[in-house]
PDB file of C-alpha atoms and ligand atoms in Angstrom:
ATOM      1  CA  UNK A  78       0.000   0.000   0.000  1.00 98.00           C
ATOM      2  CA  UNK A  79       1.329   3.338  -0.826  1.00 98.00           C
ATOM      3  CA  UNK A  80       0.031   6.220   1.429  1.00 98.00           C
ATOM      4  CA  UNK A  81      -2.279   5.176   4.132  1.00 98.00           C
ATOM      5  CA  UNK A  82      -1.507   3.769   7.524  1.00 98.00           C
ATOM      6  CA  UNK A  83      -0.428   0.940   9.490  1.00 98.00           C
ATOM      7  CA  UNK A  84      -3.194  -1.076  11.214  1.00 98.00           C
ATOM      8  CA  UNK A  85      -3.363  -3.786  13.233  1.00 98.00           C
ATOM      9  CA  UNK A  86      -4.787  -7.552  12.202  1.00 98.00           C
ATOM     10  CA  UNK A  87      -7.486  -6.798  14.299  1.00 98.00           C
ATOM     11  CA  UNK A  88      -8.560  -3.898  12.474  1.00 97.00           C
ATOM     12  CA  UNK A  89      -8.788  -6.448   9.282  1.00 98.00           C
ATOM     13  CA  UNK A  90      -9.298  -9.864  10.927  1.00 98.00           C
ATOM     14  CA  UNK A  91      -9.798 -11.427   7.448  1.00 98.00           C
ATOM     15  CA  UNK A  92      -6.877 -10.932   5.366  1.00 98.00           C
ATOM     16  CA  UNK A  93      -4.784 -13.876   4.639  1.00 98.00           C
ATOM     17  CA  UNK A  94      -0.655 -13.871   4.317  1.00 98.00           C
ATOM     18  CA  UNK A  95       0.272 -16.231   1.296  1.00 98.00           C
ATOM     19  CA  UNK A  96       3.097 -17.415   1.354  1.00 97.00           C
ATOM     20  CA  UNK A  97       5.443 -19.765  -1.075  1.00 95.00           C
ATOM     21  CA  UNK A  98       7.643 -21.679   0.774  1.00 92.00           C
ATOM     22  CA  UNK A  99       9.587 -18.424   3.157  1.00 91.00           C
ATOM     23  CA  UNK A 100       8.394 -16.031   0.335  1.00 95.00           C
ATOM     24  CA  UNK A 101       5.750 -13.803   0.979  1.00 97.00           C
ATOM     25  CA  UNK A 102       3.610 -13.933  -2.292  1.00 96.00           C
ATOM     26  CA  UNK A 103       0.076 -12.074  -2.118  1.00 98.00           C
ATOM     27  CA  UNK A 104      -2.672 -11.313   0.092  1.00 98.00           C
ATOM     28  CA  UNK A 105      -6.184 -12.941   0.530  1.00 98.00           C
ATOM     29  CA  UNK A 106      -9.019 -12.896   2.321  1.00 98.00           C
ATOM     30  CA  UNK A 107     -10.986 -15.697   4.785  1.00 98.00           C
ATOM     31  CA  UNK A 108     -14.676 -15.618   3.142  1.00 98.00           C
ATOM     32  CA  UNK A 109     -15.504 -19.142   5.087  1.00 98.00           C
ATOM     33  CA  UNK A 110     -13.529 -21.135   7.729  1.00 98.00           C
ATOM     34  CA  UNK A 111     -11.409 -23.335   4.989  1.00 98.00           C
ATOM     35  CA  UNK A 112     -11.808 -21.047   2.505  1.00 98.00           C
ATOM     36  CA  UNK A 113      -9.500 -18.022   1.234  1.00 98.00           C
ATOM     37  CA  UNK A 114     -10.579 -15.520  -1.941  1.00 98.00           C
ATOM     38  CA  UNK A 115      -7.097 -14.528  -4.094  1.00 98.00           C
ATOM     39  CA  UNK A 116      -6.244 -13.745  -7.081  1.00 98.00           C
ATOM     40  CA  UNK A 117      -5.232 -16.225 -10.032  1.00 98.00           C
ATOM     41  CA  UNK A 118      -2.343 -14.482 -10.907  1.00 97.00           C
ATOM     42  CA  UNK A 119      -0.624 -15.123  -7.535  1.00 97.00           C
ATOM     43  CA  UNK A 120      -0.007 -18.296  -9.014  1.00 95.00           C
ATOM     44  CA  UNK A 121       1.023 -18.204 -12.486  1.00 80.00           C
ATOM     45  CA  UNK A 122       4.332 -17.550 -12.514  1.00 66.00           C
ATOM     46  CA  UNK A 123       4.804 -21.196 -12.395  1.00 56.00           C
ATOM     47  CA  UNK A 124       6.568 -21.948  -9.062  1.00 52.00           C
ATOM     48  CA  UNK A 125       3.606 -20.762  -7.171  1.00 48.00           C
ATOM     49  CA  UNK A 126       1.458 -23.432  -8.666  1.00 68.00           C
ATOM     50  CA  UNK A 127       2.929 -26.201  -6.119  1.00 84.00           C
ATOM     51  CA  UNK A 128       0.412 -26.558  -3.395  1.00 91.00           C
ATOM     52  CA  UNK A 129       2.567 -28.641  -1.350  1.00 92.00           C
ATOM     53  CA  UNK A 130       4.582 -25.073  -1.081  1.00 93.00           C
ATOM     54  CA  UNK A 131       2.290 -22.961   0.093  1.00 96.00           C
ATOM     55  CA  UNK A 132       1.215 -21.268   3.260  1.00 97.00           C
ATOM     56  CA  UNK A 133      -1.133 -19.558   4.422  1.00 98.00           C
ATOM     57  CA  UNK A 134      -1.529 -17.239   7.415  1.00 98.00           C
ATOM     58  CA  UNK A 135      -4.091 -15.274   9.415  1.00 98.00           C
ATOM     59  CA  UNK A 136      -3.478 -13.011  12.605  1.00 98.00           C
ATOM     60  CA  UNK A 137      -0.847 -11.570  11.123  1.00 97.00           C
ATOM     61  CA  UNK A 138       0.261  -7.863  11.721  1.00 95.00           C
ATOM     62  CA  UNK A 139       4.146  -8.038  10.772  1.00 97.00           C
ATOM     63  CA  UNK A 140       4.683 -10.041   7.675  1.00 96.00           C
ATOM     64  CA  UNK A 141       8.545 -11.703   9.147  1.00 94.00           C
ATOM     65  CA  UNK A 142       7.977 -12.203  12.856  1.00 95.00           C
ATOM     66  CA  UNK A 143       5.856 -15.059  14.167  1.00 95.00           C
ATOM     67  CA  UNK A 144       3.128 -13.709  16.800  1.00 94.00           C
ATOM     68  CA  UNK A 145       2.176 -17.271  18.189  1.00 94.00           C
ATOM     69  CA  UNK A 146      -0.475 -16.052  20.116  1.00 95.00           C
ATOM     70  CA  UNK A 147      -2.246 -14.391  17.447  1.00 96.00           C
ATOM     71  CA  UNK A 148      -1.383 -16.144  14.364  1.00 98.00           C
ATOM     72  CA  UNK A 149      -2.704 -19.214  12.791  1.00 98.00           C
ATOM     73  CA  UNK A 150      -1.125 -21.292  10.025  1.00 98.00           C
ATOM     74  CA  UNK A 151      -2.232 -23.790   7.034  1.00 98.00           C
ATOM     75  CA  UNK A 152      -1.368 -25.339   4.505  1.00 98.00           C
ATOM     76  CA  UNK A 153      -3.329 -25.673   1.395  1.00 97.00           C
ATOM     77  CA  UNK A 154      -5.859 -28.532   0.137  1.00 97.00           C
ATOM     78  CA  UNK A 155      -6.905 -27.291  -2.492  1.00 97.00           C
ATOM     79  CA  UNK A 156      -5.862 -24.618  -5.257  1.00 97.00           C
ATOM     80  CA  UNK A 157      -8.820 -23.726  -7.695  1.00 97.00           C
ATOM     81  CA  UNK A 158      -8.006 -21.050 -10.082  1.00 97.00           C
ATOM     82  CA  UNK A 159     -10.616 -19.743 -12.183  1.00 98.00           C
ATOM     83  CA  UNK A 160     -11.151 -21.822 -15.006  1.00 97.00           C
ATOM     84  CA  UNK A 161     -11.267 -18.679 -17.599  1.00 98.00           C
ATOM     85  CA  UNK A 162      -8.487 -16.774 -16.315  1.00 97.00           C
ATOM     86  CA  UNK A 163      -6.534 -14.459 -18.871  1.00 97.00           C
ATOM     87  CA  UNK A 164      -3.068 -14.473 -17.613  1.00 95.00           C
ATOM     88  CA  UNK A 165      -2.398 -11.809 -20.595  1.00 96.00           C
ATOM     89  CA  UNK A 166      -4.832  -9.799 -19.115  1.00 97.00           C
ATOM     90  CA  UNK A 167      -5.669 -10.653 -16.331  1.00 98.00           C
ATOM     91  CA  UNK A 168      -9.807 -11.153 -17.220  1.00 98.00           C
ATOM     92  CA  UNK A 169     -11.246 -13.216 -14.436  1.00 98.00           C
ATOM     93  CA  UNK A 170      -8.004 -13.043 -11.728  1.00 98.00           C
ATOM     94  CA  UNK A 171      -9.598 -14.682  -8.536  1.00 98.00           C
ATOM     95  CA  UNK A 172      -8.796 -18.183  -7.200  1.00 98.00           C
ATOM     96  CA  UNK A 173      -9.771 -20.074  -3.966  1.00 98.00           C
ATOM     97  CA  UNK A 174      -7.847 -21.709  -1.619  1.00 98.00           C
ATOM     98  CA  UNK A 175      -9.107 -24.610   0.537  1.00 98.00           C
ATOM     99  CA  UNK A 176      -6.853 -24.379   3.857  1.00 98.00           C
ATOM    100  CA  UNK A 177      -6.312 -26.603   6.347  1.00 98.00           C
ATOM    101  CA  UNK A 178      -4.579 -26.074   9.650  1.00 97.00           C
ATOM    102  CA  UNK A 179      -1.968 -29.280  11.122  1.00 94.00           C
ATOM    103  CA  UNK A 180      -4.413 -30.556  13.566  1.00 94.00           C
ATOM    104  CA  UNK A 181      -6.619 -30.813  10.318  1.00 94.00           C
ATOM    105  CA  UNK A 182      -9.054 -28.253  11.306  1.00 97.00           C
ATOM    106  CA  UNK A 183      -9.872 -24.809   9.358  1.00 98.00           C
ATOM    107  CA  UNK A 184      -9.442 -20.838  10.995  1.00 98.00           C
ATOM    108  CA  UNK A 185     -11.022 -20.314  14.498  1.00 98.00           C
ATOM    109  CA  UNK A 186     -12.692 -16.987  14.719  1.00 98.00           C
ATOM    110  CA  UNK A 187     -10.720 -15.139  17.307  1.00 98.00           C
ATOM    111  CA  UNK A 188      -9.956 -11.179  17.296  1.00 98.00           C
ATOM    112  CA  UNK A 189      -7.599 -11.384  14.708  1.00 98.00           C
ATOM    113  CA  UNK A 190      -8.650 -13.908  12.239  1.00 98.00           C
ATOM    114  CA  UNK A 191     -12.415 -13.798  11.511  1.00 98.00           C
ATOM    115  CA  UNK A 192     -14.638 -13.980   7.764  1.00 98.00           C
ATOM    116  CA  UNK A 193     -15.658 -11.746   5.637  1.00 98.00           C
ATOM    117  CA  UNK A 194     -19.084 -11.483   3.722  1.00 97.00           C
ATOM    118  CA  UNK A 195     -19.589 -11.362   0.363  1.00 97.00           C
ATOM    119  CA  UNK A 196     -21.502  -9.034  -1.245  1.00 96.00           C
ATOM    120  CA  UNK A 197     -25.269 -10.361  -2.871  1.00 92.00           C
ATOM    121  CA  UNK A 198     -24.620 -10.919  -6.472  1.00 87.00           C
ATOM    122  CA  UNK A 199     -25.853  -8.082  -7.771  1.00 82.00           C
ATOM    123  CA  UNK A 200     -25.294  -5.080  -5.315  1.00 90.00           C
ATOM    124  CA  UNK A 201     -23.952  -2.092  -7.374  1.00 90.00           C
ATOM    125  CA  UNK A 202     -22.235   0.697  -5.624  1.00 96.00           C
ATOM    126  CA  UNK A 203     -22.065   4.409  -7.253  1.00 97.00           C
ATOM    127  CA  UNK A 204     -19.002   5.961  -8.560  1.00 98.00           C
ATOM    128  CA  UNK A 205     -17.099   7.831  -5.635  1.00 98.00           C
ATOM    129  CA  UNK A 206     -18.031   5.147  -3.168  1.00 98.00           C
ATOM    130  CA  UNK A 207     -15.309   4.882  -0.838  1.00 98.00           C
ATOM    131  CA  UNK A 208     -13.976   1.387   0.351  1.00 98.00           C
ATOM    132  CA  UNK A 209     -10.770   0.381   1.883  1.00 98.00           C
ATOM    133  CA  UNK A 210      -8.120  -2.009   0.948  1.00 98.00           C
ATOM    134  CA  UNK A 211      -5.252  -3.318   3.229  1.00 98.00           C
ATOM    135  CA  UNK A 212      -2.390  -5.663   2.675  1.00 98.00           C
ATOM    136  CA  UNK A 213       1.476  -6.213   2.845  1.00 98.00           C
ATOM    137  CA  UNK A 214       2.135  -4.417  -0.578  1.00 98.00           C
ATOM    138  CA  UNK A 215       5.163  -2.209  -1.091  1.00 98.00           C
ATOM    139  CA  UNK A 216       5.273   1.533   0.467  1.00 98.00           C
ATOM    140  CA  UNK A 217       6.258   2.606  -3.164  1.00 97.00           C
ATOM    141  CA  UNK A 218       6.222   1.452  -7.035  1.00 97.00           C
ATOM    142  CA  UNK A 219      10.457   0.800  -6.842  1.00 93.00           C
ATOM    143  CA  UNK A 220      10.620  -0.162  -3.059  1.00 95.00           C
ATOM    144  CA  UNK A 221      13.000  -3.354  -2.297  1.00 96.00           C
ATOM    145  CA  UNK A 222      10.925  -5.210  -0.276  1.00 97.00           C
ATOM    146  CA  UNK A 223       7.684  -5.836   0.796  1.00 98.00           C
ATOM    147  CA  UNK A 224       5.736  -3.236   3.851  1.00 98.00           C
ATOM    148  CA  UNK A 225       7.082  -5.372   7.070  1.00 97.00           C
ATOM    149  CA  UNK A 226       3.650  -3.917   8.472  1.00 98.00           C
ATOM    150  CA  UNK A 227       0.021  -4.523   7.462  1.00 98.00           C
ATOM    151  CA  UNK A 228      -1.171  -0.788   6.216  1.00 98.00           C
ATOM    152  CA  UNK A 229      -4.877  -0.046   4.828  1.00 98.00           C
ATOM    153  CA  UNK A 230      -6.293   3.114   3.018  1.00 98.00           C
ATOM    154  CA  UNK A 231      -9.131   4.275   1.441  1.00 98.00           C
ATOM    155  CA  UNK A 232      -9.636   4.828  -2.466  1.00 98.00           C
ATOM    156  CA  UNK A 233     -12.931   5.588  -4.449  1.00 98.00           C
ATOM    157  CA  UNK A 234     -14.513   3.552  -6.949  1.00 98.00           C
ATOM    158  CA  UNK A 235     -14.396   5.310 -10.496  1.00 98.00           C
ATOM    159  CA  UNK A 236     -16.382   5.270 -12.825  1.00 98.00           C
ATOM    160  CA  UNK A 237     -16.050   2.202 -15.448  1.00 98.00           C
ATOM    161  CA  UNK A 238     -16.246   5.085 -18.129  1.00 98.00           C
ATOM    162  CA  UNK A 239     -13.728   6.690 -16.864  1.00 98.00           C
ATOM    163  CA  UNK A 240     -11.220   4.223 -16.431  1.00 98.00           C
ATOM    164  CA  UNK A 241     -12.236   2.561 -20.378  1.00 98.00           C
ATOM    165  CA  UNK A 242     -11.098   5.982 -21.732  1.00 98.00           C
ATOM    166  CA  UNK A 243      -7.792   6.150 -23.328  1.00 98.00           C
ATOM    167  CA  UNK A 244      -5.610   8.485 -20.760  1.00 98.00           C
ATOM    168  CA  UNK A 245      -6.719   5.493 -18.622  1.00 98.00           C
ATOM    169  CA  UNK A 246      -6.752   1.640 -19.577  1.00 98.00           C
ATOM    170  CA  UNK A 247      -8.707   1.749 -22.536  1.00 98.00           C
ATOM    171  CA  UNK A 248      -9.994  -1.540 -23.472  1.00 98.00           C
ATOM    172  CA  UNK A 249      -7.849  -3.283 -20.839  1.00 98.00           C
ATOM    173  CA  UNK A 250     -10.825  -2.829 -18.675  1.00 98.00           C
ATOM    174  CA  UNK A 251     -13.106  -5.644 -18.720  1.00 98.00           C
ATOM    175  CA  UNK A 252     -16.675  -6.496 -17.105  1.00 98.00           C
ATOM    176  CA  UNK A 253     -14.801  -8.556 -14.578  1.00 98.00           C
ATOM    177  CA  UNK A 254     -12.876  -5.312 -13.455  1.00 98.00           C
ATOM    178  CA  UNK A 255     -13.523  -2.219 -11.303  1.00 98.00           C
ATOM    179  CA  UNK A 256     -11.467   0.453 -10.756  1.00 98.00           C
ATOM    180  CA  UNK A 257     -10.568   3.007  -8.141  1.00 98.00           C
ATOM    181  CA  UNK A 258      -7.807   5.392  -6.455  1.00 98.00           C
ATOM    182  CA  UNK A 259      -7.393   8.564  -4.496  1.00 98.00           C
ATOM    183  CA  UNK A 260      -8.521  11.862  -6.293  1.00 97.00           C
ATOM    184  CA  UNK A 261      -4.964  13.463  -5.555  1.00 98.00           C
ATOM    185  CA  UNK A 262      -3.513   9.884  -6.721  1.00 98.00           C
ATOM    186  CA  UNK A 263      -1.846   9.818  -3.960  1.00 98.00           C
ATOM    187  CA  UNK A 264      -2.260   6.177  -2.055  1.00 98.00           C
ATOM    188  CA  UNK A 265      -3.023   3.110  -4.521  1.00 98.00           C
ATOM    189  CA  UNK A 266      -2.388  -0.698  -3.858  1.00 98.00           C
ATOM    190  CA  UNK A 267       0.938  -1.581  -5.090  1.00 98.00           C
ATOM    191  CA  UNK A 268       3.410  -5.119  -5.520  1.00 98.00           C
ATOM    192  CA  UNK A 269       2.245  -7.699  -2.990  1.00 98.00           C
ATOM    193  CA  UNK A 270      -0.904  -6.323  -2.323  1.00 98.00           C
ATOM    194  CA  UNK A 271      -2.320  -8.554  -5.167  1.00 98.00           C
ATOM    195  CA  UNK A 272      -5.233 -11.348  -3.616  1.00 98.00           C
ATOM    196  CA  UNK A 273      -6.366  -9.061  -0.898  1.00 98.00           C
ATOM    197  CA  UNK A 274      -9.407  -6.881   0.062  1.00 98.00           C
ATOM    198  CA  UNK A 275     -10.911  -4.115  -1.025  1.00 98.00           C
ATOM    199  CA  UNK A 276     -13.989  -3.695   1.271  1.00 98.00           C
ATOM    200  CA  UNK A 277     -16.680  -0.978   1.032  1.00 98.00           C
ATOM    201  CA  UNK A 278     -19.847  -0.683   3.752  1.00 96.00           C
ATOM    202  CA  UNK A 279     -23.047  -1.556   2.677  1.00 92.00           C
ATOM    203  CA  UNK A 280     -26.342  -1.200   4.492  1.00 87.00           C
ATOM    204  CA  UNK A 281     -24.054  -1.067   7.835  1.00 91.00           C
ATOM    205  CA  UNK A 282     -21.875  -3.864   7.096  1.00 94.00           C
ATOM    206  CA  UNK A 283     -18.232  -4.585   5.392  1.00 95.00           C
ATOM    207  CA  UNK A 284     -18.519  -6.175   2.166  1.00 98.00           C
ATOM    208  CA  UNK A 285     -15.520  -7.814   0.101  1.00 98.00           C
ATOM    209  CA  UNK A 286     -16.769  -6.040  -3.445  1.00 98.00           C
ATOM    210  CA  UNK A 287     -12.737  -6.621  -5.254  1.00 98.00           C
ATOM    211  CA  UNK A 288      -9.955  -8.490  -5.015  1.00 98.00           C
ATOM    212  CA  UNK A 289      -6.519  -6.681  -5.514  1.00 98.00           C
ATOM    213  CA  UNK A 290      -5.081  -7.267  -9.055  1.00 98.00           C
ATOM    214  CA  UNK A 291      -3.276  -4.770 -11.442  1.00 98.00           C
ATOM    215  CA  UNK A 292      -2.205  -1.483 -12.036  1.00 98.00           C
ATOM    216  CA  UNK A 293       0.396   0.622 -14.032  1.00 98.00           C
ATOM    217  CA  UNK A 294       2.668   1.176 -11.318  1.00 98.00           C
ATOM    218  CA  UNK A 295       1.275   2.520  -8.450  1.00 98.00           C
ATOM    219  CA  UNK A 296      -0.403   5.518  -6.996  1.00 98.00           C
ATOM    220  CA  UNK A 297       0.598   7.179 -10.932  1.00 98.00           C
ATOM    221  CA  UNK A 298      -1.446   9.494 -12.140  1.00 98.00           C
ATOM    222  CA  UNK A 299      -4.200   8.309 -14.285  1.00 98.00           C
ATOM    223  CA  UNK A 300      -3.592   4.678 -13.449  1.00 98.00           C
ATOM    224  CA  UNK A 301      -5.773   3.619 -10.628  1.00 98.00           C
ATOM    225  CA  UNK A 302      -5.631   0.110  -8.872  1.00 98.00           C
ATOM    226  CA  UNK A 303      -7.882  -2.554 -11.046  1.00 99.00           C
ATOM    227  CA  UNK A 304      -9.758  -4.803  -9.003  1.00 98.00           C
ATOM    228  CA  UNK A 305     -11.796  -8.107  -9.641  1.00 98.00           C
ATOM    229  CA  UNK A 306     -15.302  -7.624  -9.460  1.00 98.00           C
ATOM    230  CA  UNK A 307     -16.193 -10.141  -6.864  1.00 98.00           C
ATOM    231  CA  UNK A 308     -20.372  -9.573  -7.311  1.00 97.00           C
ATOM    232  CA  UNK A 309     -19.696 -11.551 -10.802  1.00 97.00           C
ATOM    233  CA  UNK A 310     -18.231 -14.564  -9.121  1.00 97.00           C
ATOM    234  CA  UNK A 311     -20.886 -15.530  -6.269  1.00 96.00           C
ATOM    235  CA  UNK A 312     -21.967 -18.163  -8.417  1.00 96.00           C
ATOM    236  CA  UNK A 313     -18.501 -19.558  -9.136  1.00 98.00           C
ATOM    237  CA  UNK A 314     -17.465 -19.494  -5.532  1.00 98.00           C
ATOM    238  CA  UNK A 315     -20.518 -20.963  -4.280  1.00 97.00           C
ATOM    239  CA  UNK A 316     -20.039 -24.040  -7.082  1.00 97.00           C
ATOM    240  CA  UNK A 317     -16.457 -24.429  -6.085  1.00 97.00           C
ATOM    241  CA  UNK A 318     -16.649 -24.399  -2.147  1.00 96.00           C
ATOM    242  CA  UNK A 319     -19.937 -25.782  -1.938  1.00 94.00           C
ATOM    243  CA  UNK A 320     -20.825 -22.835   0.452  1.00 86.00           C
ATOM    244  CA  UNK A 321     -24.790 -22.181   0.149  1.00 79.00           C
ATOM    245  CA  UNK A 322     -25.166 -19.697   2.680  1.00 51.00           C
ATOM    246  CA  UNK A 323     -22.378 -17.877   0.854  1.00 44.00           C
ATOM    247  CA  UNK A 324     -23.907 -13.931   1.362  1.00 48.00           C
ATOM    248  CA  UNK A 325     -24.434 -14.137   4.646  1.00 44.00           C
ATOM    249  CA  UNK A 326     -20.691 -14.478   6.181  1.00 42.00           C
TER     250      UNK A 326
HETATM  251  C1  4AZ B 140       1.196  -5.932  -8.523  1.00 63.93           C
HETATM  252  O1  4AZ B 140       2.181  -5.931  -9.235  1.00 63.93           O
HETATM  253  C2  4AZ B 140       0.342  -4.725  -8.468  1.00 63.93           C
HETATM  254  N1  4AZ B 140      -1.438  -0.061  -8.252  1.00 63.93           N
HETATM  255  C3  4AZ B 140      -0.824  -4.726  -7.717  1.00 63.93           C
HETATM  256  C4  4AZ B 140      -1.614  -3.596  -7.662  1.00 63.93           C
HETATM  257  C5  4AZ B 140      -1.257  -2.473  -8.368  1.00 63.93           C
HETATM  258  C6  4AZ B 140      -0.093  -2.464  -9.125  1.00 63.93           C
HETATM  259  C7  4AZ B 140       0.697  -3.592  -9.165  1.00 63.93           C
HETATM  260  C8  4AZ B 140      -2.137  -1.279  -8.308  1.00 63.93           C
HETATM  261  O2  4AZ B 140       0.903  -6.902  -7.842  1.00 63.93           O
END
């Protein structure tokens, strides 16, 4: 995250630490007990496509130390990335990740690690809505490493006209994508940030409306974060995790 602030797990009990073997790869989010919401293209650069590698964390606030009281590992069952995802453009970046802790079981709700709802398929929020996103991202667009810190900050939702026209993204936008950014373009998702939440409040409660995907760069003018539209995918994740009660958190 560029701009914004540091926040405790607790502030965002559901995001999810990926990890590749000691490498921290993306962020998710914990939409059911075994269940994590991420993006596809966490996992195509090849390596990350070995399930037997990967970790996954909630309770989290410092991505490098281990808060044993707070934290709770798993490893993963189950990979399923969407069957018509575009890695040359990224139409249709979301995946799911069945987790499962060592005693076999899934997350326990706690203070830091709790789920998140999903929006009802077909909720539509105006332009300027403003929603938050939070993750382990770098600070800036050329930083070395990843924020050591969970951060969060709050971007609008623009218009899909808007960011279709040319000074924007142009016909990289699909249906399956949303964006939105700071007016002053000053605080943006950035590298690592990808998988995790974007969360806007609805009728008094936190929805997960996008998942974290692509940009140019970040927090650059006239290139606002792009996000997964997760209203188009209810149906998907409810097929794939077998989750019927999937709105209601
Ligand atoms: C990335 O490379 C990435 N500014 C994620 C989000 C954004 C840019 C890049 C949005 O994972």
């Amino acid at each position: 995250i560029v701009g914004g602030s540091f926040t405790p797990i607790e502030s965002h009990p559901w995001v999810a630490a990926l990890f590749h073997q000691r490498r921290f790869v993306c962020g998710g989010s914990l939409i059911a007990p075994c269940w994590v919401l991420t993006a596809a293209h966490c996992f195509s650069d090849g390596e990350g496509t070995n399930i037997k590698r990967l970790s996954v964390y909630l309770g989290k606030t410092a991505i490098n130390d281990t808060d044993a009281d707070r934290e709770q590992s798993f490893t993963v069952k189950k990979l399923i990335i969407h069957q018509k995802y575009n890695e040359s453009n990224y139409n249709n970046d979301i995946a799911l990740l069945k987790i499962k802790s060592r005693n076999g079981g899934c997350a326990v709700r706690s203070a830091s690690a709790r789920t998140v709802c999903l929006p009802p398929s077909h909720t539509q929020l105006p332009a300027g809505f403003q929603c938050s996103i939070a993750g382990f991202g770098m600070e800036r667009f050329a930083a070395w490493h990843y924020s050591q810190l969970l951060k969060q900050t709050e971007v609008k939702l623009l218009p899909q006209t808007e960011c279709k026209s040319q000074l924007y993204y142009g016909d990289l936008i699909t249906e399956n994508m949303f964006c939105a950014g700071s007016p002053d373009w000053s605080t943006d998702a950035c590298k690592g940030d990808s998988g995790g939440p974007l969360l806007c409040e609805a009728s008094g409660r936190m929805f997960l409306f996008g998942v974290v995907s692509w940009g140019e760069g970040c927090a650059s003018r006239n290139k606002p974060g792009v996000y997964t539209q997760v209203t188009n995918y209810n149906k998907w994740i409810a097929t794939k995790t077998g989750l019927s009660k999937y709105t209601k958190g």
